[in-house]
Short mmCIF file of C-alpha atoms and ligand atoms in Angstrom, two decimals:
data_model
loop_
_atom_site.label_atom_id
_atom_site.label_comp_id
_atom_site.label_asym_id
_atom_site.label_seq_id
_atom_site.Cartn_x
_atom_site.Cartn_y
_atom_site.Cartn_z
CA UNK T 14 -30.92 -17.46 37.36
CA UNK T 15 -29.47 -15.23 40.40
CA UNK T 16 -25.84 -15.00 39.76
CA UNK T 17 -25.04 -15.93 43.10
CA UNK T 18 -26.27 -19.43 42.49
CA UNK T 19 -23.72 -19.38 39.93
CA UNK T 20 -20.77 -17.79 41.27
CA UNK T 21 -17.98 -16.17 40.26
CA UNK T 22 -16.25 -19.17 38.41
CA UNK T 23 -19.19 -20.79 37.39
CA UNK T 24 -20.26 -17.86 35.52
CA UNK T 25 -16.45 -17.34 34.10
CA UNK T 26 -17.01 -21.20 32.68
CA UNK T 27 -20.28 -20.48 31.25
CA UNK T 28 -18.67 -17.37 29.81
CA UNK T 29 -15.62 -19.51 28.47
CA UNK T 30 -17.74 -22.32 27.24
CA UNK T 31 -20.13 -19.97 25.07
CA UNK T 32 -17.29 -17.68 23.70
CA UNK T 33 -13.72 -19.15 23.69
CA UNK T 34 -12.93 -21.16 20.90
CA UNK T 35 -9.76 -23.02 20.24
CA UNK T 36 -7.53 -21.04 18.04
CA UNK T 37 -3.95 -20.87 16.90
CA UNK T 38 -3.56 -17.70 17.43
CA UNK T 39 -4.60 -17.73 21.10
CA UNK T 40 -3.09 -21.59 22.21
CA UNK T 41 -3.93 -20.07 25.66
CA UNK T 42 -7.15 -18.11 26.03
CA UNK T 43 -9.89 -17.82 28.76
CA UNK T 44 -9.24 -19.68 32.21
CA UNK T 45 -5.25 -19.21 32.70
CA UNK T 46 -3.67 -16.61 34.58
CA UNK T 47 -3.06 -14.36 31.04
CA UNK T 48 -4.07 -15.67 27.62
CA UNK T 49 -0.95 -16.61 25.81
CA UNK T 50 -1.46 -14.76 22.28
CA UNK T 51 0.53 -14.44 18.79
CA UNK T 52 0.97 -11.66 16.40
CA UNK T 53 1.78 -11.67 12.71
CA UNK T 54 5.22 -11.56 11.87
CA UNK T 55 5.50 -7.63 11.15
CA UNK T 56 3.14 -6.42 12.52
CA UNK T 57 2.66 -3.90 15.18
CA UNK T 58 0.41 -4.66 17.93
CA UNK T 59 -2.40 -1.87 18.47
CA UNK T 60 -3.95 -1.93 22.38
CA UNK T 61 -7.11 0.19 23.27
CA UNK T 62 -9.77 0.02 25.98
CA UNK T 63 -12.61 1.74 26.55
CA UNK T 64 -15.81 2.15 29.56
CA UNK T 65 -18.91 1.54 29.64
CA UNK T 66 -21.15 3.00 32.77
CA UNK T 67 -24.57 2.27 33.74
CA UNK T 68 -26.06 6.16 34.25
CA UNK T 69 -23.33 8.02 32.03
CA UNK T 70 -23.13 5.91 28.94
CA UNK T 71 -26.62 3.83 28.75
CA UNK T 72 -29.73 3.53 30.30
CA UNK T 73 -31.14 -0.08 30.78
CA UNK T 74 -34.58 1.67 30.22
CA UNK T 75 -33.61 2.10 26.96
CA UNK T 76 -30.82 -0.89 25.79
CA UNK T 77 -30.74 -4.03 25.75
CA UNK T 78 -27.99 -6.10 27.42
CA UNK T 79 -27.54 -7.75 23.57
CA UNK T 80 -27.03 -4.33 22.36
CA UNK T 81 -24.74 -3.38 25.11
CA UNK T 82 -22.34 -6.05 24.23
CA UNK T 83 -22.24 -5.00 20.75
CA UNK T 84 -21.92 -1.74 21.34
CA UNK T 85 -18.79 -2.34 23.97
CA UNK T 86 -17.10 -4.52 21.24
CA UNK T 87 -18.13 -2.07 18.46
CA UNK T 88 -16.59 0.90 20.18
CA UNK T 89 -13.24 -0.28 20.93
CA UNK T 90 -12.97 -2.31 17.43
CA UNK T 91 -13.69 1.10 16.13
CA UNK T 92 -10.73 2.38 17.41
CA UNK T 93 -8.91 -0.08 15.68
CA UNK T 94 -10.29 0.55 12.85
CA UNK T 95 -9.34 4.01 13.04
CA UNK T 96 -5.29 3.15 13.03
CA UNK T 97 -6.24 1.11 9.84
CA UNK T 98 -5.65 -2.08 11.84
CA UNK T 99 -7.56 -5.17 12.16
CA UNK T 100 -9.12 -6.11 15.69
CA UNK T 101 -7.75 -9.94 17.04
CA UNK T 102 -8.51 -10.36 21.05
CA UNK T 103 -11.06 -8.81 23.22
CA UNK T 104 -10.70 -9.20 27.31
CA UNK T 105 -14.11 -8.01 29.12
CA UNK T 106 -14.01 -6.49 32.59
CA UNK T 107 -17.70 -6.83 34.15
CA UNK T 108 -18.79 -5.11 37.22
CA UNK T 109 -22.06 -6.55 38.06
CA UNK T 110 -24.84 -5.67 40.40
CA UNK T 111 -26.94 -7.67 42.83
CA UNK T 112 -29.98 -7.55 40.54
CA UNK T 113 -27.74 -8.92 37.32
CA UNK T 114 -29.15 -12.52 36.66
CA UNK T 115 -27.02 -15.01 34.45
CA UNK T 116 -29.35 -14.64 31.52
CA UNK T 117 -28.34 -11.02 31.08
CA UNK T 118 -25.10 -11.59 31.44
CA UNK T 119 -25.42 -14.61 28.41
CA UNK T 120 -27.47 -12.18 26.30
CA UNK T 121 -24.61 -9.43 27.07
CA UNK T 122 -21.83 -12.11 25.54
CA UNK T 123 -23.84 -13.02 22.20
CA UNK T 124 -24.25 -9.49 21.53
CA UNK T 125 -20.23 -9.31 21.85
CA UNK T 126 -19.57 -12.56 20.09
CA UNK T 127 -21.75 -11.43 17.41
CA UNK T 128 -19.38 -7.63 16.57
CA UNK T 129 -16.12 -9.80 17.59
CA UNK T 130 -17.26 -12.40 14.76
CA UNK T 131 -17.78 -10.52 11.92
CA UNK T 132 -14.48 -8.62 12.48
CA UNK T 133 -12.46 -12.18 13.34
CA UNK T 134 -11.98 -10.78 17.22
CA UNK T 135 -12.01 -13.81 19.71
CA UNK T 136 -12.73 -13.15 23.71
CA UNK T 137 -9.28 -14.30 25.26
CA UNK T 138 -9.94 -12.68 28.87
CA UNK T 139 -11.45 -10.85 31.52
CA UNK T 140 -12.19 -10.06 34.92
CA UNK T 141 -15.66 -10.52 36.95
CA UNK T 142 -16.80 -8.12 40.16
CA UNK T 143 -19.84 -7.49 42.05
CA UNK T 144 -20.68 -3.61 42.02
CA UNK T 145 -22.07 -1.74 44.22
CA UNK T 146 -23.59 1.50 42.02
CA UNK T 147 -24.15 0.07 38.39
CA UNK T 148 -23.72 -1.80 35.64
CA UNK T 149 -20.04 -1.19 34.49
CA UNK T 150 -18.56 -2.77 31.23
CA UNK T 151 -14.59 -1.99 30.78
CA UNK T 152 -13.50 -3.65 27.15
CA UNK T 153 -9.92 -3.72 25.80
CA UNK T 154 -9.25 -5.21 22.29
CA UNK T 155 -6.36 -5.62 20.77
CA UNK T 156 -5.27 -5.62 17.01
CA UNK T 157 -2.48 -5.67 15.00
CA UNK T 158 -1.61 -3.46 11.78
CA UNK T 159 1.27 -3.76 9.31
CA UNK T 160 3.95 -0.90 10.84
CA UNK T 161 4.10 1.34 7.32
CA UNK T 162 0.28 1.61 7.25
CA UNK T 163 -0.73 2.18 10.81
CA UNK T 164 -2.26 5.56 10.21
CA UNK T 165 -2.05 8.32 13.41
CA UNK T 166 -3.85 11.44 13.91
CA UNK T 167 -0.59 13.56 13.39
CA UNK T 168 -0.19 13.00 9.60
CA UNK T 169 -2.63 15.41 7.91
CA UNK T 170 -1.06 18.34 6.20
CA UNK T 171 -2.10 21.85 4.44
CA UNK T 172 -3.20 21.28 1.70
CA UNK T 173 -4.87 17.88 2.30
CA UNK T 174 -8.77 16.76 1.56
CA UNK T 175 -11.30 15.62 4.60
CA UNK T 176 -13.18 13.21 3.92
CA UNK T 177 -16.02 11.32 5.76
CA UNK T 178 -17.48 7.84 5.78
CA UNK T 179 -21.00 7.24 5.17
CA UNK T 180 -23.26 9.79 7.49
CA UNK T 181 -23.35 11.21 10.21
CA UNK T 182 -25.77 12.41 12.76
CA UNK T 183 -28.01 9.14 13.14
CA UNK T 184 -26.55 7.62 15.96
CA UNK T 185 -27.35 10.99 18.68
CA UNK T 186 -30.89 11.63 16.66
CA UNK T 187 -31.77 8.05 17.65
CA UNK T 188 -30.44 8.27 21.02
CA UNK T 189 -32.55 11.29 21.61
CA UNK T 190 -36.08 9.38 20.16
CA UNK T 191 -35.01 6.50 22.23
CA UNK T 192 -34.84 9.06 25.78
CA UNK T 193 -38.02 10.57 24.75
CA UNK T 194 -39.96 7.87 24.83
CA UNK T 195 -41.17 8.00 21.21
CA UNK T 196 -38.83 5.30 19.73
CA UNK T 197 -40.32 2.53 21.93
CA UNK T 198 -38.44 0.21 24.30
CA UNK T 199 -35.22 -1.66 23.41
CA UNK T 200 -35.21 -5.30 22.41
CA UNK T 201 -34.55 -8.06 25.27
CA UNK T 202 -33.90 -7.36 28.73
CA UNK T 203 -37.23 -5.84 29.83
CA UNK T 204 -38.88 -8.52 27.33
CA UNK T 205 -40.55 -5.60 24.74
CA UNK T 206 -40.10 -5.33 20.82
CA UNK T 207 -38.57 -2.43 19.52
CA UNK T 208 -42.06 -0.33 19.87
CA UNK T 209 -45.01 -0.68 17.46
CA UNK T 210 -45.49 -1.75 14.16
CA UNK T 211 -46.32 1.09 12.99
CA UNK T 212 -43.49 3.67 14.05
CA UNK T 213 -41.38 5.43 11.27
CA UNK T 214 -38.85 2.70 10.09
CA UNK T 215 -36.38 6.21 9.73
CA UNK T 216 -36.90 6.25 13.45
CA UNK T 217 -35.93 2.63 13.76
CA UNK T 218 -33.29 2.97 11.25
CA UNK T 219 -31.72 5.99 13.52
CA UNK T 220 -32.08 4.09 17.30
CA UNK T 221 -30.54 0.73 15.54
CA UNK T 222 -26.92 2.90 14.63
CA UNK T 223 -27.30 4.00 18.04
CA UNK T 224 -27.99 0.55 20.00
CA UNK T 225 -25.80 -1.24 17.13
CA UNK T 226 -23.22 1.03 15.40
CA UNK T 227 -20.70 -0.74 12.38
CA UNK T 228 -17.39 -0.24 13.14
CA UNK T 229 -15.94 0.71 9.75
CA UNK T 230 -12.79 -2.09 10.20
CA UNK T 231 -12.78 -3.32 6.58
CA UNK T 232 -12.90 0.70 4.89
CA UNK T 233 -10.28 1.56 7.62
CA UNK T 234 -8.30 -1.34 6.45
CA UNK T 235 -8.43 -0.24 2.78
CA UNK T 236 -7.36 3.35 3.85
CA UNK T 237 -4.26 2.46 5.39
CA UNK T 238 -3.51 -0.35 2.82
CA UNK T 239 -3.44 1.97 -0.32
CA UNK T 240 -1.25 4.72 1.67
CA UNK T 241 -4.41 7.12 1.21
CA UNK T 242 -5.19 8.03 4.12
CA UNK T 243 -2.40 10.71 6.04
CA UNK T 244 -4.48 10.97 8.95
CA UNK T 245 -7.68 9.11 10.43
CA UNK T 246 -9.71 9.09 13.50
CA UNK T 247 -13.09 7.42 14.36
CA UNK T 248 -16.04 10.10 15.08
CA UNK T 249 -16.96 8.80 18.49
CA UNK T 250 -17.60 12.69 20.12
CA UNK T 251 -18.92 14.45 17.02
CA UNK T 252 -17.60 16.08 13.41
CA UNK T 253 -16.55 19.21 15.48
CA UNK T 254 -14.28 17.52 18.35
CA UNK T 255 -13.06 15.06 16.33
CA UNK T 256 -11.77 16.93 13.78
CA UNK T 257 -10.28 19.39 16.10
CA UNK T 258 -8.24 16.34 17.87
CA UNK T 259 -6.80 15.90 13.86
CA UNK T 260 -5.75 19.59 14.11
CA UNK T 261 -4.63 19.26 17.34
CA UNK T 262 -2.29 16.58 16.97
CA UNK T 263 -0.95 17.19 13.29
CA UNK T 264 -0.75 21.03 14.43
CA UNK T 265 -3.19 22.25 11.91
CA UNK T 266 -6.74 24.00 11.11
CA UNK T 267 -9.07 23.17 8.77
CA UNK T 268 -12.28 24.44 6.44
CA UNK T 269 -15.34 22.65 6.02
CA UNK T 270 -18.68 23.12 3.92
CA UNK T 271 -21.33 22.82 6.11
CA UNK T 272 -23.32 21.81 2.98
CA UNK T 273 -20.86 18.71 2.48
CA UNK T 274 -21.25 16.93 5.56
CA UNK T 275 -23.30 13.90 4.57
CA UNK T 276 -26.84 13.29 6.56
CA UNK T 277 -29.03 10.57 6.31
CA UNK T 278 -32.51 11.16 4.94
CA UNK T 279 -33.62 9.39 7.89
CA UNK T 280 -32.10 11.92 9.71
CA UNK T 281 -33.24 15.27 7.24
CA UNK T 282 -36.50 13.68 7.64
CA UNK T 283 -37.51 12.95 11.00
CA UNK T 284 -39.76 15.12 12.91
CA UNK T 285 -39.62 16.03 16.51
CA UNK T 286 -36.03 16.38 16.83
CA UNK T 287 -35.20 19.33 19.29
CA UNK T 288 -32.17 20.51 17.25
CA UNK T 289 -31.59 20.83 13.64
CA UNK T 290 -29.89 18.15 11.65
CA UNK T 291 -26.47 19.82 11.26
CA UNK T 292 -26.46 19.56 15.05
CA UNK T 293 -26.38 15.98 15.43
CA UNK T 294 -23.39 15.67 12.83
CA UNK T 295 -21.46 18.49 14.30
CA UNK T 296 -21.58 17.16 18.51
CA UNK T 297 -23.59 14.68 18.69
CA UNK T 298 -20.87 11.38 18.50
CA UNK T 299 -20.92 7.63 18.77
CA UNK T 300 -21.26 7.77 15.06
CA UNK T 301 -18.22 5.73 14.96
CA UNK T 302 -17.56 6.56 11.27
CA UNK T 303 -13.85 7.54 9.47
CA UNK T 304 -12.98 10.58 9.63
CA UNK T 305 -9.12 11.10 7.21
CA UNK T 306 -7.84 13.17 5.35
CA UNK T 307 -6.31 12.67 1.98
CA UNK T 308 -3.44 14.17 -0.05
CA UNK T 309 -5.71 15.54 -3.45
CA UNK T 310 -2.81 13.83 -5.54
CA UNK T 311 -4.52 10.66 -4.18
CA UNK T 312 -8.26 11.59 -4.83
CA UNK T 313 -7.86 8.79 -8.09
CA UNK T 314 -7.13 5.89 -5.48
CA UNK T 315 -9.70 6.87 -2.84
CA UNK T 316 -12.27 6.97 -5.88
CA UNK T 317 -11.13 2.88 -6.81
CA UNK T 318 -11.05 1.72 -3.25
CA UNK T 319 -14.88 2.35 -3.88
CA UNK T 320 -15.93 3.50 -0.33
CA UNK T 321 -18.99 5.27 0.48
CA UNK T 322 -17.39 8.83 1.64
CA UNK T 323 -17.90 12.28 1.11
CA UNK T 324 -15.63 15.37 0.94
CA UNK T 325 -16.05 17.34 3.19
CA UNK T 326 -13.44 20.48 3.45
CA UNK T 327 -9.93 21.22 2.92
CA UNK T 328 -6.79 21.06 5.84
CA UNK T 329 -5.36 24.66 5.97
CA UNK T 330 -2.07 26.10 8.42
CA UNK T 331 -4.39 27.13 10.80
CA UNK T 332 -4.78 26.99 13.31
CA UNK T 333 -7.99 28.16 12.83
CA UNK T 334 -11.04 25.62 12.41
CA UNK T 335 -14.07 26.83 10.37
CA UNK T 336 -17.83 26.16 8.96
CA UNK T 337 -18.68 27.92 5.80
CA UNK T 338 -21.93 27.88 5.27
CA UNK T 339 -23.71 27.82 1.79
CA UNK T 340 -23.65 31.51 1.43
CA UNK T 341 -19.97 31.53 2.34
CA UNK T 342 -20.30 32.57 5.92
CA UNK T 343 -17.51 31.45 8.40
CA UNK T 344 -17.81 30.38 11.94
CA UNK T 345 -15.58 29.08 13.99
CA UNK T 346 -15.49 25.11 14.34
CA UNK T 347 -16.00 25.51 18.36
CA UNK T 348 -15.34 21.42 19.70
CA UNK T 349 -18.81 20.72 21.15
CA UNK T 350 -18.86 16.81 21.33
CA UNK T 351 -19.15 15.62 25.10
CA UNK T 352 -16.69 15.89 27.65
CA UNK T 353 -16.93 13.73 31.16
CA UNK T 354 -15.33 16.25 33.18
CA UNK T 355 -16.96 19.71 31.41
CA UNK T 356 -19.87 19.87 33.35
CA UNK T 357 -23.52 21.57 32.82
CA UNK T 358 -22.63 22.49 29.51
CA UNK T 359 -21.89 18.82 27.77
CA UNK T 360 -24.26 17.32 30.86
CA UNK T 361 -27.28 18.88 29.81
CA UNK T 362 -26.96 18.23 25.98
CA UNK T 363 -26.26 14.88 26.64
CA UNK T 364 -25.32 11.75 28.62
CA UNK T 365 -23.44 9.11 26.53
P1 LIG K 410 -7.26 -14.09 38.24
O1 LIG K 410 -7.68 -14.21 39.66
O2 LIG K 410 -5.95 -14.75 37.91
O3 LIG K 410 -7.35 -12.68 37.72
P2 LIG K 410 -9.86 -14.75 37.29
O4 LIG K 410 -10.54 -15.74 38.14
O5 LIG K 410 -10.24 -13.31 37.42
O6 LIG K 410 -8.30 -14.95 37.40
O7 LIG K 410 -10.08 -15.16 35.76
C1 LIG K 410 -9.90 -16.49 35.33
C2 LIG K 410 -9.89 -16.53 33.82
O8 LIG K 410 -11.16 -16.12 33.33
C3 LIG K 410 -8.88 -15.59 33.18
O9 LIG K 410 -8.44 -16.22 32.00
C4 LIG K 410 -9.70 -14.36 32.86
O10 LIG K 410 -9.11 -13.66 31.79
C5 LIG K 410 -11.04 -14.98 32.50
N1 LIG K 410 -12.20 -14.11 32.80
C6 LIG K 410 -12.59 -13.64 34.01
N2 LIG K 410 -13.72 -12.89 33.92
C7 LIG K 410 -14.05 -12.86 32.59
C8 LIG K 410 -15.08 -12.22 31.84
N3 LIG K 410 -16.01 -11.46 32.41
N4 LIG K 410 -15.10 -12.39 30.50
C9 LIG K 410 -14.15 -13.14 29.90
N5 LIG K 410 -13.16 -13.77 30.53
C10 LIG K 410 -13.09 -13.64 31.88
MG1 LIG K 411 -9.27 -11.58 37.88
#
């Protein structure tokens, strides 16, 4: 269905009718001029809001307008998660183009409602526009945290542990199979299957953390529970930028053993890449796992909140921030993750 036949508020009411549930915590939601929403008592309310754009973010060669929802959730719950906070509202601002039919936009929702769900996030808002040059997806979510265990950037000191959740890497080696042609087509909007039968399911495995990354709410939670964490970001740009905006803000350097940094066999494994492993980890992003560090005294505790992490270098004065390799080599930790505004350099590595 052409959106037009539709309009703008019919489309807000389907929108409403499919997502919006009645909820104490929202006794005003989607359809007034601003939802009406509550916090816990003590709590501190966490805001963040990210874009998505049609050209610099995704391709609709290559995603599906499911996927795209979940990803737009996924990445701004995943900032959440990175304060140690838990995700509540979610207000979508849509620019749509001509060619956008109603379907796309419903498939675009369920792949939202499905993230918001499983992290207890209910759409309260938005805003709906026609545009002119692109799909473009602005999300904001907000969350709320406990005041003592919101955890910042600024907190990690000499002295301290890094640590990393799960892997990293996948997410930019399956974006690059997925621009190559060799990971098949995206589910849904174009109506084909995820490519053939056949194809690697490593392959599959890396292009589905790309189209449909876990934000890590329920590890970040556990982190800022116990006190473990004293600093924590999300890896969104890469191991190498990331960790640099810890240093940055906590005025500190860091070592880390290349050897350490956890990849996926999917990823060790997968042939054709144009750049080795280490690579992918280091500036390749949108892996949208934890990266903290830890004070060693509370190694113990990390160990018996029983999260899948690995440790990955040590916080120094700095402000230097270096690689050692396995033959105890040093090279500077240069930030290489993309940057909008850097030009040829991030351009031609990558769009994201
Ligand atoms: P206003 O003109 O006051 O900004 P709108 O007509 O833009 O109101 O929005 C009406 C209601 O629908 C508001 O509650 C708004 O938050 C919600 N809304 C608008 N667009 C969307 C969308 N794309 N997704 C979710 N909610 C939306
Ligand atoms: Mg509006």
């Amino acid at each position: 269905m052409k959106l037009s036949e539709l309009g703008e508020f019919g489309l807000i009411e389907r929108i409403r009718r499919s997502s919006a549930k009645k909820d104490f915590q929202a006794p005003i939601g989607i359809g007034d001029d601003a939802a009406a929403l509550l916090c816990s008592p003590g709590s501190a309310l966490l805001a963040t809001t990210d874009m998505l754009i049609e050209g610099v973010h995704f391709d609709l060669a290559t995603t599906d307008m499911g996927s795209l929802g979940w990803k737009s959730a996924a990445v701004n719950v995943s900032d959440i998660a990175a304060m140690g906070g838990s995700p509540r509202f979610g207000l979508v601002a849509l620019g749509l183009p001509q060619r956008t039919t109603v379907e796309q936009v419903e498939e675009f929702y369920r792949g939202f409602g499905r993230l918001a769900g499983r992290h207890g996030m209910q759409l309260v808002g938005g805003d709906t526009c026609g545009s002119r040059s692109g799909l473009i997806i602005s999300v904001t979510v907000l969350g709320e945290a406990k005041r003592k265990e919101i955890v910042a950037r600024s907190g990690a000191r000499p002295g301290d542990l890094v640590f990393v959740t799960a892997k990293l890497g996948d997410s930019a080696a399956g974006r690059e199979f997925l621009k190559s042609g060799s990971g098949g087509r995206a589910q849904g909007s174009r109506g084909r299957s995820l490519g053939p039968k056949s194809q690697e399911t490593g392959v599959r495995k890396l292009i589905e953390k790309h189209l449909r990354p876990e934000p890590r709410v329920a590890w970040g939670r556990k982190l800022a529970a116990s006190g473990c964490a004293s600093a924590m970001i999300d890896v969104s740009d890469g191991l190498s930028s990331d960790l640099g905006h810890i240093c940055d803000e906590s005025g500190v350097g860091a070592e880390i053993a290349e050897e350490r940094i956890p990849l996926s066999k999917e990823l060790r494994s997968a042939k054709g890449l144009r750049l080795p492993a280490l690579a992918y980890a280091l500036s390749g992003g949108e892996d949208y796992e934890l990266l903290f560090t830890l004070p060693p005294a509370k190694r113990k505790k990390l160990r018996s909140l029983r999260i899948p992490v690995a440790e990955i270098g040590v916080i120094t004065k700095g402000p230097e921030r270096v690689l050692i390799d396995a033959q105890g080599r040093r090279t500077p930790l240069i930030p290489s993750g993309y940057d909008h505004f850097a030009g040829a350099r991030a351009g031609k590595r990558r769009k994201r």
